[in-house]
Amino acid sequence: MRSNVLDFSLIAPPTLTEALQTLASDPRYTPIAGGTEIMVALSAGRLPQEHLLSINHLRELRFIEVTPDAVTIGSGTTFTDIRRSAAIAGDFPLLSQAASWTGSIANQNRGTLGGNIVNGSPAADSPPALLAYDATLTLISAAGTRTLPYADFHLGYKKTALRPGELLYSIHLERRFAAYRTYTRKVGTRNAQAISKVALAALAVIEDNTIADIRIGAASLRETPTRCTAAEQSLLNRPLNPATLPILIATARAALATEARPIDDIRSTAKYRAAVAANLLEEFLRSLSH
């Protein structure tokens, strides 16, 4: 049953400062950016937040800042902005790819990177790449700013480290992955406009036929977007050649099974998700051997 819009209020403070002051003084308000998730809940009659504060119009949150050492992305930056950024495509192709398969073109025009993160869905498209790239978040409130590793942001299903009155301000990515091999794949019901059954974003650097570093981010494997640290540790500093590849694959699949906690839901089964994730990991390792 569709919600009655007259039951809800929406305000749009003209500046970031005023938005933060409102959030600090009135905890009833929930900030919204592109509103793509909010509209789904509203249409289904299951939107619990009655007081909404729009930040979609705030130019202070929509930017891509490129320096010699890093790229910093404002939380209000849309997926279309990300998809069109040459700097992101060049240094962070996993994130660029994730932006290209997030919903429809209309969703990409409205949906923001910050909203995708703060919404906290374990199936979200951008988090696996951000985890693999060791993203750092800047959080802002009327009391000031603080930073934390993105890996520490998700505390549980739909629960985050945001404090009352805080907004996600920006996402910081260091430009140090040029030598890494990349892999990403999303498995869904369709090739487009599909929520992932499971997704993997992975990076590795190979030195002297040895896995010198490896980073694996996943969606829909746990109650939050997750970094697959057990699988990573099982592969780190291991020799990679045709003779060792079968052993590495078996070791990595076994390690992944110890940390994957997928669920049964309307889109898939836990058994299927676990099997597909292991297959994607194997596909990634085989790509490294070429």
Short mmCIF file of N, CA and C in Angstrom, two decimals, residues 83-175:
data_model
loop_
_atom_site.label_atom_id
_atom_site.label_comp_id
_atom_site.label_asym_id
_atom_site.label_seq_id
_atom_site.Cartn_x
_atom_site.Cartn_y
_atom_site.Cartn_z
N ARG A 83 31.03 7.83 -13.29
CA ARG A 83 31.20 7.09 -14.55
C ARG A 83 31.88 7.94 -15.61
N ARG A 84 31.68 9.25 -15.57
CA ARG A 84 32.25 10.14 -16.58
C ARG A 84 33.64 10.67 -16.20
N SER A 85 34.12 10.36 -15.02
CA SER A 85 35.39 10.90 -14.55
C SER A 85 36.56 10.10 -15.12
N ALA A 86 37.41 10.77 -15.89
CA ALA A 86 38.60 10.11 -16.44
C ALA A 86 39.58 9.73 -15.35
N ALA A 87 39.67 10.55 -14.31
CA ALA A 87 40.60 10.26 -13.21
C ALA A 87 40.20 9.00 -12.48
N ILE A 88 38.90 8.84 -12.22
CA ILE A 88 38.44 7.64 -11.52
C ILE A 88 38.59 6.42 -12.40
N ALA A 89 38.25 6.55 -13.68
CA ALA A 89 38.40 5.41 -14.60
C ALA A 89 39.85 4.97 -14.71
N GLY A 90 40.76 5.94 -14.67
CA GLY A 90 42.17 5.60 -14.82
C GLY A 90 42.79 4.99 -13.58
N ASP A 91 42.47 5.52 -12.42
CA ASP A 91 43.11 5.07 -11.18
C ASP A 91 42.27 4.08 -10.39
N PHE A 92 40.94 4.13 -10.56
CA PHE A 92 40.06 3.29 -9.77
C PHE A 92 39.00 2.64 -10.66
N PRO A 93 39.43 1.81 -11.60
CA PRO A 93 38.49 1.24 -12.57
C PRO A 93 37.40 0.38 -11.94
N LEU A 94 37.67 -0.21 -10.78
CA LEU A 94 36.63 -1.02 -10.13
C LEU A 94 35.45 -0.15 -9.71
N LEU A 95 35.73 1.05 -9.23
CA LEU A 95 34.67 1.97 -8.83
C LEU A 95 33.93 2.51 -10.05
N SER A 96 34.67 2.80 -11.10
CA SER A 96 34.05 3.27 -12.34
C SER A 96 33.09 2.22 -12.89
N GLN A 97 33.52 0.96 -12.86
CA GLN A 97 32.66 -0.12 -13.33
C GLN A 97 31.42 -0.26 -12.46
N ALA A 98 31.59 -0.18 -11.15
CA ALA A 98 30.44 -0.27 -10.25
C ALA A 98 29.42 0.83 -10.53
N ALA A 99 29.92 2.04 -10.82
CA ALA A 99 29.01 3.15 -11.12
C ALA A 99 28.20 2.87 -12.38
N SER A 100 28.80 2.17 -13.34
CA SER A 100 28.13 1.92 -14.62
C SER A 100 27.02 0.89 -14.52
N TRP A 101 27.05 0.04 -13.49
CA TRP A 101 26.00 -0.98 -13.38
C TRP A 101 25.06 -0.73 -12.21
N THR A 102 25.11 0.47 -11.64
CA THR A 102 24.20 0.82 -10.54
C THR A 102 22.87 1.31 -11.11
N GLY A 103 21.87 0.43 -11.12
CA GLY A 103 20.54 0.81 -11.57
C GLY A 103 20.50 1.24 -13.03
N SER A 104 19.52 2.07 -13.34
CA SER A 104 19.34 2.60 -14.69
C SER A 104 20.12 3.91 -14.84
N ILE A 105 20.10 4.46 -16.04
CA ILE A 105 20.71 5.77 -16.26
C ILE A 105 20.04 6.82 -15.37
N ALA A 106 18.73 6.72 -15.22
CA ALA A 106 18.02 7.66 -14.35
C ALA A 106 18.49 7.53 -12.90
N ASN A 107 18.69 6.30 -12.45
CA ASN A 107 19.21 6.07 -11.10
C ASN A 107 20.61 6.62 -10.96
N GLN A 108 21.43 6.46 -11.98
CA GLN A 108 22.80 6.96 -11.93
C GLN A 108 22.83 8.48 -11.91
N ASN A 109 21.87 9.10 -12.56
CA ASN A 109 21.79 10.56 -12.54
C ASN A 109 21.38 11.11 -11.18
N ARG A 110 20.59 10.34 -10.43
CA ARG A 110 20.09 10.79 -9.13
C ARG A 110 20.90 10.22 -7.96
N GLY A 111 21.20 8.93 -8.04
CA GLY A 111 21.84 8.26 -6.92
C GLY A 111 23.24 8.77 -6.66
N THR A 112 23.63 8.85 -5.38
CA THR A 112 24.94 9.39 -5.01
C THR A 112 25.80 8.31 -4.35
N LEU A 113 27.10 8.52 -4.44
CA LEU A 113 28.03 7.59 -3.80
C LEU A 113 27.80 7.56 -2.30
N GLY A 114 27.61 8.72 -1.70
CA GLY A 114 27.38 8.78 -0.26
C GLY A 114 26.12 8.05 0.15
N GLY A 115 25.06 8.22 -0.62
CA GLY A 115 23.82 7.52 -0.32
C GLY A 115 23.96 6.02 -0.41
N ASN A 116 24.70 5.56 -1.41
CA ASN A 116 24.94 4.13 -1.59
C ASN A 116 25.68 3.54 -0.39
N ILE A 117 26.59 4.33 0.17
CA ILE A 117 27.35 3.87 1.34
C ILE A 117 26.49 3.91 2.60
N VAL A 118 25.86 5.05 2.87
CA VAL A 118 25.15 5.25 4.13
C VAL A 118 23.89 4.38 4.21
N ASN A 119 23.29 4.08 3.08
CA ASN A 119 22.12 3.21 3.09
C ASN A 119 22.42 1.86 3.72
N GLY A 120 23.67 1.41 3.60
CA GLY A 120 24.13 0.25 4.35
C GLY A 120 23.70 -1.10 3.81
N SER A 121 23.24 -1.17 2.57
CA SER A 121 22.82 -2.45 2.03
C SER A 121 24.03 -3.35 1.79
N PRO A 122 23.98 -4.60 2.21
CA PRO A 122 25.10 -5.52 1.93
C PRO A 122 25.24 -5.85 0.45
N ALA A 123 24.21 -5.52 -0.35
CA ALA A 123 24.24 -5.80 -1.78
C ALA A 123 24.62 -4.58 -2.61
N ALA A 124 24.97 -3.47 -1.98
CA ALA A 124 25.27 -2.23 -2.70
C ALA A 124 26.43 -2.42 -3.67
N ASP A 125 26.42 -1.66 -4.76
CA ASP A 125 27.39 -1.86 -5.83
C ASP A 125 28.77 -1.28 -5.55
N SER A 126 28.83 -0.10 -4.93
CA SER A 126 30.13 0.56 -4.78
C SER A 126 30.99 0.05 -3.63
N PRO A 127 30.44 -0.43 -2.52
CA PRO A 127 31.28 -0.81 -1.38
C PRO A 127 32.38 -1.84 -1.66
N PRO A 128 32.16 -2.91 -2.44
CA PRO A 128 33.27 -3.84 -2.66
C PRO A 128 34.52 -3.17 -3.23
N ALA A 129 34.33 -2.27 -4.19
CA ALA A 129 35.47 -1.56 -4.76
C ALA A 129 36.11 -0.64 -3.73
N LEU A 130 35.30 0.07 -2.96
CA LEU A 130 35.84 0.99 -1.95
C LEU A 130 36.62 0.24 -0.89
N LEU A 131 36.15 -0.95 -0.52
CA LEU A 131 36.89 -1.77 0.44
C LEU A 131 38.21 -2.24 -0.13
N ALA A 132 38.21 -2.66 -1.38
CA ALA A 132 39.44 -3.12 -2.02
C ALA A 132 40.45 -1.99 -2.12
N TYR A 133 39.97 -0.77 -2.35
CA TYR A 133 40.87 0.38 -2.50
C TYR A 133 41.22 1.06 -1.17
N ASP A 134 40.81 0.48 -0.05
CA ASP A 134 41.13 1.06 1.26
C ASP A 134 40.66 2.50 1.40
N ALA A 135 39.42 2.76 1.04
CA ALA A 135 38.88 4.12 1.11
C ALA A 135 38.85 4.62 2.55
N THR A 136 38.97 5.93 2.68
CA THR A 136 38.84 6.61 3.97
C THR A 136 37.67 7.58 3.87
N LEU A 137 36.85 7.65 4.91
CA LEU A 137 35.69 8.52 4.92
C LEU A 137 35.93 9.73 5.82
N THR A 138 35.40 10.87 5.40
CA THR A 138 35.35 12.06 6.25
C THR A 138 33.89 12.30 6.61
N LEU A 139 33.62 12.36 7.91
CA LEU A 139 32.28 12.60 8.43
C LEU A 139 32.23 14.00 9.02
N ILE A 140 31.10 14.67 8.83
CA ILE A 140 31.00 16.07 9.24
C ILE A 140 29.71 16.29 10.03
N SER A 141 29.81 17.18 11.02
CA SER A 141 28.65 17.57 11.81
C SER A 141 28.83 19.02 12.24
N ALA A 142 27.85 19.57 12.93
CA ALA A 142 27.98 20.94 13.43
C ALA A 142 29.11 21.06 14.42
N ALA A 143 29.53 19.94 15.02
CA ALA A 143 30.61 19.95 16.02
C ALA A 143 31.99 19.82 15.40
N GLY A 144 32.08 19.47 14.11
CA GLY A 144 33.38 19.33 13.48
C GLY A 144 33.43 18.14 12.53
N THR A 145 34.64 17.70 12.21
CA THR A 145 34.82 16.59 11.28
C THR A 145 35.68 15.50 11.91
N ARG A 146 35.55 14.31 11.38
CA ARG A 146 36.42 13.21 11.77
C ARG A 146 36.57 12.27 10.59
N THR A 147 37.61 11.46 10.61
CA THR A 147 37.84 10.51 9.53
C THR A 147 37.93 9.11 10.12
N LEU A 148 37.59 8.13 9.29
CA LEU A 148 37.77 6.74 9.69
C LEU A 148 37.89 5.89 8.44
N PRO A 149 38.57 4.75 8.55
CA PRO A 149 38.65 3.85 7.41
C PRO A 149 37.26 3.35 7.03
N TYR A 150 37.01 3.24 5.74
CA TYR A 150 35.71 2.74 5.32
C TYR A 150 35.46 1.33 5.87
N ALA A 151 36.51 0.56 6.04
CA ALA A 151 36.36 -0.80 6.57
C ALA A 151 35.73 -0.82 7.96
N ASP A 152 35.75 0.32 8.67
CA ASP A 152 35.18 0.39 10.02
C ASP A 152 33.80 1.03 10.05
N PHE A 153 33.25 1.35 8.89
CA PHE A 153 32.01 2.14 8.84
C PHE A 153 30.76 1.30 9.08
N HIS A 154 30.69 0.12 8.51
CA HIS A 154 29.50 -0.72 8.64
C HIS A 154 29.59 -1.57 9.90
N LEU A 155 28.65 -1.40 10.80
CA LEU A 155 28.69 -2.08 12.09
C LEU A 155 27.76 -3.29 12.15
N GLY A 156 26.82 -3.38 11.24
CA GLY A 156 25.84 -4.46 11.20
C GLY A 156 24.88 -4.17 10.08
N TYR A 157 23.85 -5.01 9.95
CA TYR A 157 22.90 -4.79 8.87
C TYR A 157 22.23 -3.43 9.01
N LYS A 158 22.44 -2.58 8.02
CA LYS A 158 21.88 -1.23 8.00
C LYS A 158 22.30 -0.37 9.19
N LYS A 159 23.39 -0.76 9.85
CA LYS A 159 23.91 0.03 10.97
C LYS A 159 25.30 0.54 10.60
N THR A 160 25.54 1.82 10.87
CA THR A 160 26.80 2.44 10.50
C THR A 160 27.41 3.19 11.69
N ALA A 161 28.62 3.67 11.48
CA ALA A 161 29.34 4.41 12.52
C ALA A 161 28.94 5.88 12.58
N LEU A 162 27.98 6.31 11.77
CA LEU A 162 27.52 7.70 11.82
C LEU A 162 26.93 8.01 13.19
N ARG A 163 27.34 9.13 13.76
CA ARG A 163 26.78 9.59 15.02
C ARG A 163 25.58 10.51 14.75
N PRO A 164 24.73 10.73 15.74
CA PRO A 164 23.60 11.65 15.55
C PRO A 164 24.08 13.01 15.05
N GLY A 165 23.43 13.53 14.03
CA GLY A 165 23.79 14.83 13.49
C GLY A 165 24.91 14.80 12.46
N GLU A 166 25.48 13.64 12.18
CA GLU A 166 26.59 13.56 11.23
C GLU A 166 26.11 13.24 9.82
N LEU A 167 26.89 13.75 8.86
CA LEU A 167 26.73 13.40 7.45
C LEU A 167 28.05 12.84 6.94
N LEU A 168 27.96 11.98 5.96
CA LEU A 168 29.16 11.59 5.22
C LEU A 168 29.52 12.74 4.28
N TYR A 169 30.72 13.27 4.43
CA TYR A 169 31.14 14.41 3.62
C TYR A 169 31.88 13.98 2.37
N SER A 170 32.87 13.09 2.51
CA SER A 170 33.67 12.73 1.34
C SER A 170 34.29 11.35 1.49
N ILE A 171 34.74 10.83 0.35
CA ILE A 171 35.39 9.52 0.26
C ILE A 171 36.77 9.76 -0.35
N HIS A 172 37.81 9.32 0.34
CA HIS A 172 39.19 9.60 -0.05
C HIS A 172 39.86 8.31 -0.53
N LEU A 173 40.45 8.37 -1.71
CA LEU A 173 41.13 7.22 -2.31
C LEU A 173 42.55 7.60 -2.69
N GLU A 174 43.52 6.88 -2.19
CA GLU A 174 44.91 7.15 -2.53
C GLU A 174 45.25 6.55 -3.89
N ARG A 175 46.01 7.32 -4.67
CA ARG A 175 46.36 6.88 -6.02
C ARG A 175 47.65 6.04 -5.96
#
